[in-house]
Coordinates of C-alpha atoms and ligand atoms in Angstrom, one line a residue:
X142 CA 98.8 115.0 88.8
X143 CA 95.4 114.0 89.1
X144 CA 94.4 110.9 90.6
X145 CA 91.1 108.9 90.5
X146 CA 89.2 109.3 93.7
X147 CA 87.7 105.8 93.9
X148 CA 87.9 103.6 97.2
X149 CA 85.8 101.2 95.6
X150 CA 86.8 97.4 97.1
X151 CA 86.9 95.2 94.4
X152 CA 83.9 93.3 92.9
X153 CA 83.2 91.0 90.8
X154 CA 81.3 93.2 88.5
X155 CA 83.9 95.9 88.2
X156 CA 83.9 96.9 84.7
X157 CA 86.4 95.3 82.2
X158 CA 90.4 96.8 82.0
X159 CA 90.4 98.9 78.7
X160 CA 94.2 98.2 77.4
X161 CA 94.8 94.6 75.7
X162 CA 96.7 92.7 77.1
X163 CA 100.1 90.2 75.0
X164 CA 102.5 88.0 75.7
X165 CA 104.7 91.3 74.7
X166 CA 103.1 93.2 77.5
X167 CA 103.5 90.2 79.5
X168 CA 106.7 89.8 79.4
X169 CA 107.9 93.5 79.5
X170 CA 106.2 93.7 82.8
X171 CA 107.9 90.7 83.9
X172 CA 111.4 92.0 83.2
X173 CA 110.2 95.2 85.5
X174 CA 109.6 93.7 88.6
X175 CA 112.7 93.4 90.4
X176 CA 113.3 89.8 92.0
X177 CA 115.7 89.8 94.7
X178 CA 115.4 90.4 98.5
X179 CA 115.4 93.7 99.5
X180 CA 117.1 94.6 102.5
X181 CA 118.1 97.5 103.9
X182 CA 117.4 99.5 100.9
X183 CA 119.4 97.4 98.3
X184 CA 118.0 94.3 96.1
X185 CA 120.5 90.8 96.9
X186 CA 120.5 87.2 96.2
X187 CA 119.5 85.1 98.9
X188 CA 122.9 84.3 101.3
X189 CA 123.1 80.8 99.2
X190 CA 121.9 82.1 96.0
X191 CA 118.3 80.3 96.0
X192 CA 115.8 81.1 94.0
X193 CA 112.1 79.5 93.6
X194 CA 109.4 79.5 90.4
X195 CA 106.1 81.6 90.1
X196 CA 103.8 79.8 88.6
X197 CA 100.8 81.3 86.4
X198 CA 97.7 79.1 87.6
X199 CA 95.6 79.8 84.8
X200 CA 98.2 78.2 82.4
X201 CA 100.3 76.2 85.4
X202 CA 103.7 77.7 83.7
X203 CA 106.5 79.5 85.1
X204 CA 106.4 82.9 85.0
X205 CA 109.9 83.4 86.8
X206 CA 112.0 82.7 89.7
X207 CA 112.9 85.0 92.9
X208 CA 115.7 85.4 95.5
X209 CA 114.3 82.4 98.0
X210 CA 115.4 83.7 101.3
X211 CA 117.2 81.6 104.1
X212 CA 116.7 82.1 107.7
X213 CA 120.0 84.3 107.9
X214 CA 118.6 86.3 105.3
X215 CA 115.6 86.9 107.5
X216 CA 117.8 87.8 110.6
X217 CA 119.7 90.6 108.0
X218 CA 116.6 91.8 107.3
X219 CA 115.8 92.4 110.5
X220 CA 118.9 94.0 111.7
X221 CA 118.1 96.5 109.2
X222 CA 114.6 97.0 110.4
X223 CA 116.2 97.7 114.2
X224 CA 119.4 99.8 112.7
X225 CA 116.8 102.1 111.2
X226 CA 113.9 101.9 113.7
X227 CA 115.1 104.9 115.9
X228 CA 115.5 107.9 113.4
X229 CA 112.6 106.4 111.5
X230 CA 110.3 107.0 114.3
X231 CA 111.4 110.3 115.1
X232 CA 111.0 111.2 111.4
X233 CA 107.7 114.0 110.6
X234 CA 104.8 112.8 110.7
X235 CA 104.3 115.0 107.7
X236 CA 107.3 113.5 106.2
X237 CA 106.0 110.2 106.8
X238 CA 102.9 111.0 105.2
X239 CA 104.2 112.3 102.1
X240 CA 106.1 109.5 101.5
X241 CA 102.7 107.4 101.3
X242 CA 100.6 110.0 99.8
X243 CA 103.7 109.4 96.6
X244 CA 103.4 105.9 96.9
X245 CA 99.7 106.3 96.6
X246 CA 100.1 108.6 93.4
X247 CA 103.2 106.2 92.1
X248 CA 100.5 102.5 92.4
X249 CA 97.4 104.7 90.5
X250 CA 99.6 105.9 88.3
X251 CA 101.2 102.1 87.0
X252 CA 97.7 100.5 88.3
X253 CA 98.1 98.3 84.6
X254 CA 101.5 96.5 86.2
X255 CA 100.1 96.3 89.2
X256 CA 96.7 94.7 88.5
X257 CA 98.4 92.8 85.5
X258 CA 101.0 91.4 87.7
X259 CA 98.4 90.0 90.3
X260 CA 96.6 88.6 87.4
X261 CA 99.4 86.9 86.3
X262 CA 100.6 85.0 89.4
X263 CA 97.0 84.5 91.4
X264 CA 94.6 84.6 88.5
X265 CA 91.9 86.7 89.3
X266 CA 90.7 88.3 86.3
X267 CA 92.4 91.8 85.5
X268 CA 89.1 94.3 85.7
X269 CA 89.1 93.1 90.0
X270 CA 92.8 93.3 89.8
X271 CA 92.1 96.7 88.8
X272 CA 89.7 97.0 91.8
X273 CA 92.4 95.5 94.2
X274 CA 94.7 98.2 93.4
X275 CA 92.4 101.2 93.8
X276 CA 91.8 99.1 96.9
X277 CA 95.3 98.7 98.1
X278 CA 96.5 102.0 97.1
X279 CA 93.9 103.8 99.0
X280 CA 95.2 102.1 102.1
X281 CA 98.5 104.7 101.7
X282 CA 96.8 107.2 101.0
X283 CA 94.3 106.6 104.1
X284 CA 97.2 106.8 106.0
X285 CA 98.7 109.7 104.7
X286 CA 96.1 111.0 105.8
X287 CA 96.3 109.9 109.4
X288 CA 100.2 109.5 110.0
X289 CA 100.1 113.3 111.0
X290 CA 96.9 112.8 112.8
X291 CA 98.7 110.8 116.0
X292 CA 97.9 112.7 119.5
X293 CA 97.8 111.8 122.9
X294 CA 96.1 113.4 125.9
X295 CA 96.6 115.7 128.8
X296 CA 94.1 115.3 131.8
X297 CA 93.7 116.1 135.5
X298 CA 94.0 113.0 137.8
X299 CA 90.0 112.8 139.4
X300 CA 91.2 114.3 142.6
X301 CA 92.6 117.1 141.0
X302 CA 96.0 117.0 142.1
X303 CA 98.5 115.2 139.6
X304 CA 98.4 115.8 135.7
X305 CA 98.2 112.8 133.2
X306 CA 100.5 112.9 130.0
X307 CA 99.6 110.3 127.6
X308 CA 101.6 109.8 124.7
X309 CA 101.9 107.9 121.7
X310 CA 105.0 106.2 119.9
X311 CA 105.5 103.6 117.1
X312 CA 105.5 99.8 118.8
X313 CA 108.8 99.6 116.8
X314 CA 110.1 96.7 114.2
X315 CA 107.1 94.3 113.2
X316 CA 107.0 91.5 111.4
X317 CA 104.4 90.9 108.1
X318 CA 103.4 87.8 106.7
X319 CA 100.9 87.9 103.7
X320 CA 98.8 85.3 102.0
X321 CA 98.2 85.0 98.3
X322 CA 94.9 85.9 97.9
X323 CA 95.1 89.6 97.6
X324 CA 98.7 90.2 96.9
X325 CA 98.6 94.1 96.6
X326 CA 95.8 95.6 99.2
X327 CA 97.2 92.9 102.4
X328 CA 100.5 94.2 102.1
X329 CA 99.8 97.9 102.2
X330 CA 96.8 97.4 104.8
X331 CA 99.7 96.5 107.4
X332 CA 102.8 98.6 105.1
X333 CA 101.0 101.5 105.3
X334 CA 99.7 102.2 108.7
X335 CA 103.5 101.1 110.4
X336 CA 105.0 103.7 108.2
X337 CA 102.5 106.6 109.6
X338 CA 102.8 105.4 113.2
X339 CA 107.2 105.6 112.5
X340 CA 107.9 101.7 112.2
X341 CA 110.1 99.7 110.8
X342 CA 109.1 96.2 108.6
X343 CA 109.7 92.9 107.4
X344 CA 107.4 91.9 105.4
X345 CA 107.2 88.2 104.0
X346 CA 104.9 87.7 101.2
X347 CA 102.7 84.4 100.1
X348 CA 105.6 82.5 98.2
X349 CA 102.6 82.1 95.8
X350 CA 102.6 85.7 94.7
X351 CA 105.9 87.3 95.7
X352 CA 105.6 89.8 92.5
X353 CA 103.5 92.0 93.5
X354 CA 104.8 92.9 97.0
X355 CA 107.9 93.0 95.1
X356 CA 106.7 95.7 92.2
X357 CA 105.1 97.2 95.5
X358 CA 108.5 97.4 97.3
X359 CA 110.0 98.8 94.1
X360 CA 107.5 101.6 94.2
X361 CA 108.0 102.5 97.8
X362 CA 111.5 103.2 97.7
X363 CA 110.6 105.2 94.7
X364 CA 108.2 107.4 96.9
X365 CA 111.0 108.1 99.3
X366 CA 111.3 105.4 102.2
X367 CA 114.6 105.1 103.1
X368 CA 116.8 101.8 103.6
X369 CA 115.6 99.8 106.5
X370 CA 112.0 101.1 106.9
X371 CA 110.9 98.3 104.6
X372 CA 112.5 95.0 104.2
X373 CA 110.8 92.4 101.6
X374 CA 111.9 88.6 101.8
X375 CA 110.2 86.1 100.0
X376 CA 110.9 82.4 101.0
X377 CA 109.9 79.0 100.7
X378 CA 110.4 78.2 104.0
X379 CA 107.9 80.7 105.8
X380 CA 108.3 78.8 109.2
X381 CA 112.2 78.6 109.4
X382 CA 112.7 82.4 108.4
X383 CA 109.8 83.7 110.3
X384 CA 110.5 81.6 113.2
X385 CA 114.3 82.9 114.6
X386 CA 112.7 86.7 113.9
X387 CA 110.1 85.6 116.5
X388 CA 112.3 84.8 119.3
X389 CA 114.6 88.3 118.7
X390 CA 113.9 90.4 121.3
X391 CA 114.8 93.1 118.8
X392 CA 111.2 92.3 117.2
X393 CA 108.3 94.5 119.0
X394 CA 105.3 92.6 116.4
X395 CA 103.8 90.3 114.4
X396 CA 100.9 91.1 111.9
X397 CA 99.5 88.1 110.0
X398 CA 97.0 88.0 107.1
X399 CA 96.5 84.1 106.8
X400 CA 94.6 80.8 107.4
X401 CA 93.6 80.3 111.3
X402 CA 95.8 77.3 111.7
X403 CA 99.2 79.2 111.0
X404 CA 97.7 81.8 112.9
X405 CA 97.5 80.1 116.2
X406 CA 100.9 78.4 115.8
X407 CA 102.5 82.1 115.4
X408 CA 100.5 83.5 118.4
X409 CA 101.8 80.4 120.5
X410 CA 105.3 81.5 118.5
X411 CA 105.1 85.0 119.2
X412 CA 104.4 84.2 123.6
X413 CA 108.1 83.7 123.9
X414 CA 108.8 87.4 123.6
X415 CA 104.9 88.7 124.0
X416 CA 105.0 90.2 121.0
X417 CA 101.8 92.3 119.6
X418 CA 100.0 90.4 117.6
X419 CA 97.3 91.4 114.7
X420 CA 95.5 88.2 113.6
X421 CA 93.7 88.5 110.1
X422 CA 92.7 84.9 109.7
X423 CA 89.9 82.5 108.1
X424 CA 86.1 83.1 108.0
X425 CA 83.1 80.8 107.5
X426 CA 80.8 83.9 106.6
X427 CA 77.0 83.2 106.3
X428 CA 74.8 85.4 104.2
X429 CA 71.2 85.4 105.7
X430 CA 68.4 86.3 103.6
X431 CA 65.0 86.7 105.7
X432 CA 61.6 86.6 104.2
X433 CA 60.8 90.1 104.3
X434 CA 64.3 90.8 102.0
X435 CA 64.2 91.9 98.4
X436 CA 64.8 88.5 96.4
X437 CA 66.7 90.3 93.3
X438 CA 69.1 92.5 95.7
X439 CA 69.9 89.6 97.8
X440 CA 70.7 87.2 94.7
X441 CA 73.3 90.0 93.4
X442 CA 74.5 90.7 96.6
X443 CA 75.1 86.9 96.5
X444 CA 76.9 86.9 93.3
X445 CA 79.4 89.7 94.5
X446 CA 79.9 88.1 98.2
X447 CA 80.6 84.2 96.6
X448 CA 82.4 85.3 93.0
X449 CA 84.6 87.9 94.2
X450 CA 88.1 87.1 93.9
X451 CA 86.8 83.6 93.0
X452 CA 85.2 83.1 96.3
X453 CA 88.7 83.2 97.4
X454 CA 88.4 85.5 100.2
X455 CA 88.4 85.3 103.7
X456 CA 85.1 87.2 103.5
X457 CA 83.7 85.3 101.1
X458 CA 80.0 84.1 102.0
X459 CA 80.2 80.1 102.3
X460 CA 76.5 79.3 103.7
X461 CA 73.9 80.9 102.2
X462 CA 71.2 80.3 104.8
X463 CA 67.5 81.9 103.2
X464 CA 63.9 82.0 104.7
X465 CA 62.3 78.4 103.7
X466 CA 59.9 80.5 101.9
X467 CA 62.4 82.0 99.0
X468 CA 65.1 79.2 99.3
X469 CA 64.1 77.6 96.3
X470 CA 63.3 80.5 94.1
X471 CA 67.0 82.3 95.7
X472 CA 69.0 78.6 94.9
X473 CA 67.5 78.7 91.2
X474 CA 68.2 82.4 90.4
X475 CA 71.6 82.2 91.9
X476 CA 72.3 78.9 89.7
X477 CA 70.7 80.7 86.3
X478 CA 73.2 83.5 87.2
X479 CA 76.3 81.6 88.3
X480 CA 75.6 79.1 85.1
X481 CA 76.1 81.6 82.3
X482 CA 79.0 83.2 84.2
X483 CA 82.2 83.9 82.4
X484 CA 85.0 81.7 83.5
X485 CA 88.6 82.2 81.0
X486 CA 92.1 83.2 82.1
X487 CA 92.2 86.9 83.7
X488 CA 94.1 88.6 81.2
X489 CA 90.8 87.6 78.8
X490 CA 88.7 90.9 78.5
X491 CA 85.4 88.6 78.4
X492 CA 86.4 86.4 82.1
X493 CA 84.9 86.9 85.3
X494 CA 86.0 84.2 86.9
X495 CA 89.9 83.2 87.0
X496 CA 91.6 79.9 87.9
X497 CA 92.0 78.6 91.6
X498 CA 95.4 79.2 93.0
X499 CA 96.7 75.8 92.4
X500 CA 95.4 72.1 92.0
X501 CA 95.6 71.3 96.3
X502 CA 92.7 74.4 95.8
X503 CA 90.9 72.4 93.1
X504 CA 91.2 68.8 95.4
X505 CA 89.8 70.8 98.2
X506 CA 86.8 72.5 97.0
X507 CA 86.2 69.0 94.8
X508 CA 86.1 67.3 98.1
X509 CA 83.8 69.2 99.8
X510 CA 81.0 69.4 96.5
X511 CA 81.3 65.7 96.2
X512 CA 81.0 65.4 100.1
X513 CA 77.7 67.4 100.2
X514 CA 76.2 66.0 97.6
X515 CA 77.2 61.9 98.9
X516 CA 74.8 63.2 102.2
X517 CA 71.9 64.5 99.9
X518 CA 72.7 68.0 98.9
X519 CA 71.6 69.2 95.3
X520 CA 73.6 70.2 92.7
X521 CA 71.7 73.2 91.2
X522 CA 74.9 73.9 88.5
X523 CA 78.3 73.6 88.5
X524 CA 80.1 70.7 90.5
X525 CA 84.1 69.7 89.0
X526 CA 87.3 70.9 87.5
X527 CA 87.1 72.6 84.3
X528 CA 89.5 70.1 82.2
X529 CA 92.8 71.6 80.4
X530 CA 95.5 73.4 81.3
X531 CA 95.4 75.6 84.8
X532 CA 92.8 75.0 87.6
X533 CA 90.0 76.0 87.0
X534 CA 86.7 75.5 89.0
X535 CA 82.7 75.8 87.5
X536 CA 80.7 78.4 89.2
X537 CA 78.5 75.6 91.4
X538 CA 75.0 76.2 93.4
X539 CA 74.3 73.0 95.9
X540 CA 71.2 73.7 97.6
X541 CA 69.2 71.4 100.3
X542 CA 72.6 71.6 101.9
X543 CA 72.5 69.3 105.1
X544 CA 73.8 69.7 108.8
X545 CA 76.9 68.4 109.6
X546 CA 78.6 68.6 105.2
X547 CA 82.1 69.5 105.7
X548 CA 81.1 72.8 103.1
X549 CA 79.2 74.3 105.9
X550 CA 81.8 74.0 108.6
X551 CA 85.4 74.9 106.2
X552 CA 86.2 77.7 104.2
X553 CA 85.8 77.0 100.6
X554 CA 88.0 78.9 99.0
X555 CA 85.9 78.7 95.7
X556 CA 83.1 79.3 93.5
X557 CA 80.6 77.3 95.1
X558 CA 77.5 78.3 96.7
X559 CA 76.0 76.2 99.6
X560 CA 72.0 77.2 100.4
X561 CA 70.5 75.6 103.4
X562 CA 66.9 76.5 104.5
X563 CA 65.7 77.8 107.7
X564 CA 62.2 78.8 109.5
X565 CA 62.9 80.7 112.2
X566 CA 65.1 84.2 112.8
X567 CA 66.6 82.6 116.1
X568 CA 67.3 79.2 114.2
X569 CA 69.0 81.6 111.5
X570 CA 71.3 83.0 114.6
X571 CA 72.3 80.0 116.1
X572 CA 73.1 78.4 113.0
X573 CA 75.4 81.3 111.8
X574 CA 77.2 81.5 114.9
X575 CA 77.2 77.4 114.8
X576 CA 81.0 77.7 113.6
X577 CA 84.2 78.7 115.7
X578 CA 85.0 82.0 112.7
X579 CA 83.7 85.5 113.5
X580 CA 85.0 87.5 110.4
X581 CA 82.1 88.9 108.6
X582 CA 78.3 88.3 108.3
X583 CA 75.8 89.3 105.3
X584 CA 72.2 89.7 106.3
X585 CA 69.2 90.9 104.0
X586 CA 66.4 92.2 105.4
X587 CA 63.6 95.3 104.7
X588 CA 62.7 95.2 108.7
X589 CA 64.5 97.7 110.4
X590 CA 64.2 95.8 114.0
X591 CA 65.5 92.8 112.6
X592 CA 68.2 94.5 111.2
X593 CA 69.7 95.9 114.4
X594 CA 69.0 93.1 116.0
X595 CA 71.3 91.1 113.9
X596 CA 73.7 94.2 114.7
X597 CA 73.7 92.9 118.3
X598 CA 72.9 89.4 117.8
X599 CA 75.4 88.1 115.5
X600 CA 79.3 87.1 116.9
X601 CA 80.9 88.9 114.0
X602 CA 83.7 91.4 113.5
X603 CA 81.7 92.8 110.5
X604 CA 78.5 93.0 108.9
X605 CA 77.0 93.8 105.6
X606 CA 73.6 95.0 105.7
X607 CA 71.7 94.1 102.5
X608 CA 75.1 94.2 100.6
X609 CA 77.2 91.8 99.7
X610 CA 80.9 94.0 100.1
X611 CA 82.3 95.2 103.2
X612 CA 85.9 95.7 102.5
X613 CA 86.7 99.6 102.7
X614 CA 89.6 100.9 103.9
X615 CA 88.0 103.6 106.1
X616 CA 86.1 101.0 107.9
X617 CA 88.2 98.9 111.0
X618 CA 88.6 95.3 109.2
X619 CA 88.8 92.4 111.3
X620 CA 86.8 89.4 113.1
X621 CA 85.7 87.7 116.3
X622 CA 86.7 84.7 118.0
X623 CA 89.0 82.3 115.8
X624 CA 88.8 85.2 113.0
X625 CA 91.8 86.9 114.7
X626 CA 92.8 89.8 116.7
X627 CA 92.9 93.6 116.0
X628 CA 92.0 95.4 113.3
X629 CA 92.8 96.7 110.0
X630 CA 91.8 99.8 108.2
X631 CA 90.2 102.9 109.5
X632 CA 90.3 104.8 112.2
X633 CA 91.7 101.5 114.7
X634 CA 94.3 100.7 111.8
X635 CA 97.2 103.2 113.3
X636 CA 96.6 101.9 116.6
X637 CA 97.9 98.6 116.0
X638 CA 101.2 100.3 115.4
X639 CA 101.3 102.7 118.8
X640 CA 102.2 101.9 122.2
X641 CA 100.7 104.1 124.7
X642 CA 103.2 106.0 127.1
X643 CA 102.3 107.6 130.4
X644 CA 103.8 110.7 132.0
X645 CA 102.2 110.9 135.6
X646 CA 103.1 114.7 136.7
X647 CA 102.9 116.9 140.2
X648 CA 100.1 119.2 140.8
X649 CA 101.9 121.9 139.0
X650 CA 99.8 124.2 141.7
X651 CA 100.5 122.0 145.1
X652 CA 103.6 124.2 145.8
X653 CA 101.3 127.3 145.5
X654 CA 102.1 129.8 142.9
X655 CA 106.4 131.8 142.9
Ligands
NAD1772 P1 98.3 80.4 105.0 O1 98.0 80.5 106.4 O2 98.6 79.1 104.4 O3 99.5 81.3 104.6 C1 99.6 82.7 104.9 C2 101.0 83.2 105.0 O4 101.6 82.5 106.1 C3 101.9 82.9 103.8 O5 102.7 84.0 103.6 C4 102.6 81.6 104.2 O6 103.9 81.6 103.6 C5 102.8 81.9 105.7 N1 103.1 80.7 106.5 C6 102.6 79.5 106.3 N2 103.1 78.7 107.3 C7 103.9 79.4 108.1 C8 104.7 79.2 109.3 N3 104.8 78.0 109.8 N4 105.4 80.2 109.8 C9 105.3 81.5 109.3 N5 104.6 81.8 108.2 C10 103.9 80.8 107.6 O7 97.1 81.1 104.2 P2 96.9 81.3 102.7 O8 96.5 80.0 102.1 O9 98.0 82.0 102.1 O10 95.7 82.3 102.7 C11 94.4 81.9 102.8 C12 93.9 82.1 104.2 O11 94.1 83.5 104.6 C13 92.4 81.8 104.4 O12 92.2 81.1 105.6 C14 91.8 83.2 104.5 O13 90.6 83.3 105.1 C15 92.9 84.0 105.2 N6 92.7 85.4 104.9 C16 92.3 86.2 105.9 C17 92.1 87.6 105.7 C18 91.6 88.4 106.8 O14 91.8 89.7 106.7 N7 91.0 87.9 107.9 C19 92.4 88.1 104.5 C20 92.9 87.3 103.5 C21 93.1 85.9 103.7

């Protein structure tokens, strides 16, 4: 079978899905995904029978319901991942990788359910759904390509008498817990690496877009990964099924993909047993564009780092902070851009722009437009709700963005673009770093100096150098400071899923030889 080699993250100028999509093909799909629990490789009802709705935000209908897990669910699930933890980790590596290299081959190969299904229940529109799952899928296959990889080190101690044997081993059962944004590519960044490094997994997706992980789950035990290994429990009540797992001492780790403030209440959660923790949480990412930078780059670089995935991305750029010289000619060719953009549910060939994930999205970007503009920003397009059903939001350009409006200081979460002047290269620094996230930083700039001076300057996990996408999955994701804890992707990725074991040995020669 042949298999497209493209690792390209998604963007929002991806080129449009070919095959039409109806209600017919709507539904089909939806009667394909399975919608129970899965645990221990078999689909149940929840242990009272629950079930919750998945809504469609671009029409605000149901689409369906799933199995709504209850907290003894959770702890099932988890006995699973434990039961199956120790021949799982002694498994090949090669067999390990084969596994995901199938499940890499399986997602490509259905990449219309899967980029229709995320279209369906987050709205983004289906040509970067398409994008997320070449995205997602090259995760598994990145780590096929490193599960057999794994080695440790043999060394002589400095005074050259004992040997040091250092080893690796999976960290054991973790614990996954997704947001909604990407539903495909932030379940396999964490699915995939814990199956190369031998773990077990619970994974509890965004009770916004359970489908997905669950088509994803279908296609994994597909590709070969036997009961246990991966255990899928999508709930309404995140904090009463995640929190008894946390205080198991059959757990070994937490990895969360999610907003800051449930972040630090599961790091203070996961203390009790010291738990590993991965942290992939908000961003307030500014995109600097210095005087010497090429206008036209930096205003599509722009376009891509605010529109893609709606702005809904923790990478997203929020502040677009541009040399007082080209802040008015940037704010009015990002406006004539951002006003003749497409905006129409995802499964329309001609959208670019989807919904918001739900109206609490809408009130929140609302608040902070009206906010700037009530202390004197101005609105260069864009500004409300787009009436009818679902929730959308117009593309929006404020510029003259003061200090101290709540846009510069919160993650959006939406199509608006904030641009705030500045004079100076070491006022541009201290204002970027003015905010407690360290996720991901967009500079544009012809000066070479400059350049790697911002390289060492700015407090960010991750920079993008006069372009407006960083996501890869050969590249270590992750951020400074409040932006979390480890990294994602890569070659770090595995590591998050290895504890390091040392063997301290005699001077095999201190006895002299037999
Ligand atoms: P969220 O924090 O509200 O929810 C994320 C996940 O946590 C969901 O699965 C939710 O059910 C679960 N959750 C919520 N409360 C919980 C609790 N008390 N105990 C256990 N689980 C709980 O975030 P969201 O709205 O789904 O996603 C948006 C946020 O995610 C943004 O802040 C964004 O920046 C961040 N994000 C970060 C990255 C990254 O890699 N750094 C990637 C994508 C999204």
């Amino acid at each position: 079978m042949t298999t497209p080699v493209t690792t390209a993250p998604p963007t929002a100028t991806t080129p449009a899905a070919r095959t039409p999509v109806t209600d017919d093909t709507e539904r089909a799909l939806l009667e394909r995904i399975p919608t129970g629990l899965y645990i221990d490789g078999r689909w149940t009802d929840a242990a009272d029978g629950s079930r919750f709705e998945v809504l469609d935000p671009s029409r605000a209908t149901v689409l369906g319901s799933v199995a709504d897990a209850r907290p003894e669910d959770g702890v099932r699930a988890l006995a699973a991942a434990a039961e199956a933890q120790r021949s799982w980790g002694r498994t090949a590596p090669r067999a390990r990788a084969e596994i995901l290299r199938r499940a890499f081959e399986l997602v490509t190969a259905r990449a219309d359910d899967f980029a229709l299904s995320m279209t369906l229940e987050m709205g983004k529109p289906l040509a970067e759904a398409h994008g997320e799952v070449a995205y997602g899928a090259e995760f598994l296959r990145w780590f096929s390509e490193e599960a057999p990889r794994v080695s440790g080190r043999y060394a002589t101690a400095p005074d050259g008498g004992n040997r040091l044997l250092v080893t690796k081993r999976p960290v054991g059962p973790c614990l996954f817990i997704t947001p909604w944004n990407f539903p495909l590519a932030m379940a396999t960044r964490k699915i995939a690496p814990a199956v190369a490094a031998g773990c077990t997994m619970v994974l509890k997706p965004a009770e916004l877009t359970p489908l997905t992980a669950l088509l994803l789950t279908q296609v994994l035990e597909e590709a070969g990964l036997p009961p246990g290994v991966l255990n899928v429990i999508p709930t309404t009540d995140p904090g009463g099924v995640t929190g008894p797992l946390l205080k198991d001492d059959r757990l070994r780790k937490l990895s969360f993909t999610g907003s800051t403030a449930v972040g630090r209440r599961l790091i203070a959660e996961s203390a009790d047993q010291v738990l590993r923790v991965s942290m992939e949480l908000g961003g307030n990412a500014p995109f600097i564009v210095f005087e010497d930078a090429d206008l036209e780059a930096a205003v599509e670089g722009a376009l891509v780092a605010k529109l893609r995935n709606g702005g809904e991305a923790c990478v997203a750029a929020n502040r677009f902070l541009v040399h007082r010289s080209l802040a008015e000619d940037f704010g009015r060719a990002l406006a004539e851009r951002m006003a003749g953009y497409p905006v129409g549910r995802g499964t329309d060939p001609d959208s670019r722009l989807g919904p918001l994930i739900n109206e609490a999205a809408v009130a929140k970007v609302s608040r902070l437009v009206d906010d700037a503009v009530a202390r004197g920003a101005r609105l260069a397009v864009g500004g409300g709700r787009i009436e009818g059903p679902g929730y959308f939001f117009e593309p929006t350009v404020l510029t003259d963005v003061p200090r101290g409006a709540d846009i510069l200081d919160e993650e959006v979460f939406g199509p608006v673009a904030s641009v705030v002047a500045f004079d100076t290269e070491e006022e541009a620094v201290a204002v970027a770093g003015a905010t407690p996230f360290g996720l991901v930083c967009f500079v544009y700039t012809r000066d070479l100096g400059r350049a790697l001076r911002m390289a060492e300057e700015l407090e960010t996990g991750m920079l993008g150098l006069n372009t407006g996408v960083v996501s890869n999955p050969a590249a270590p994701f992750g951020g400074l400071k409040q932006s979390g804890l480890g990294r994602e992707g890569g070659l770090e990725g595995i590591g998050e899923y290895l504890e390091t074991c040392y063997v301290g040995i005699a001077d095999p020669f201190a006895g002299g030889r037999a």
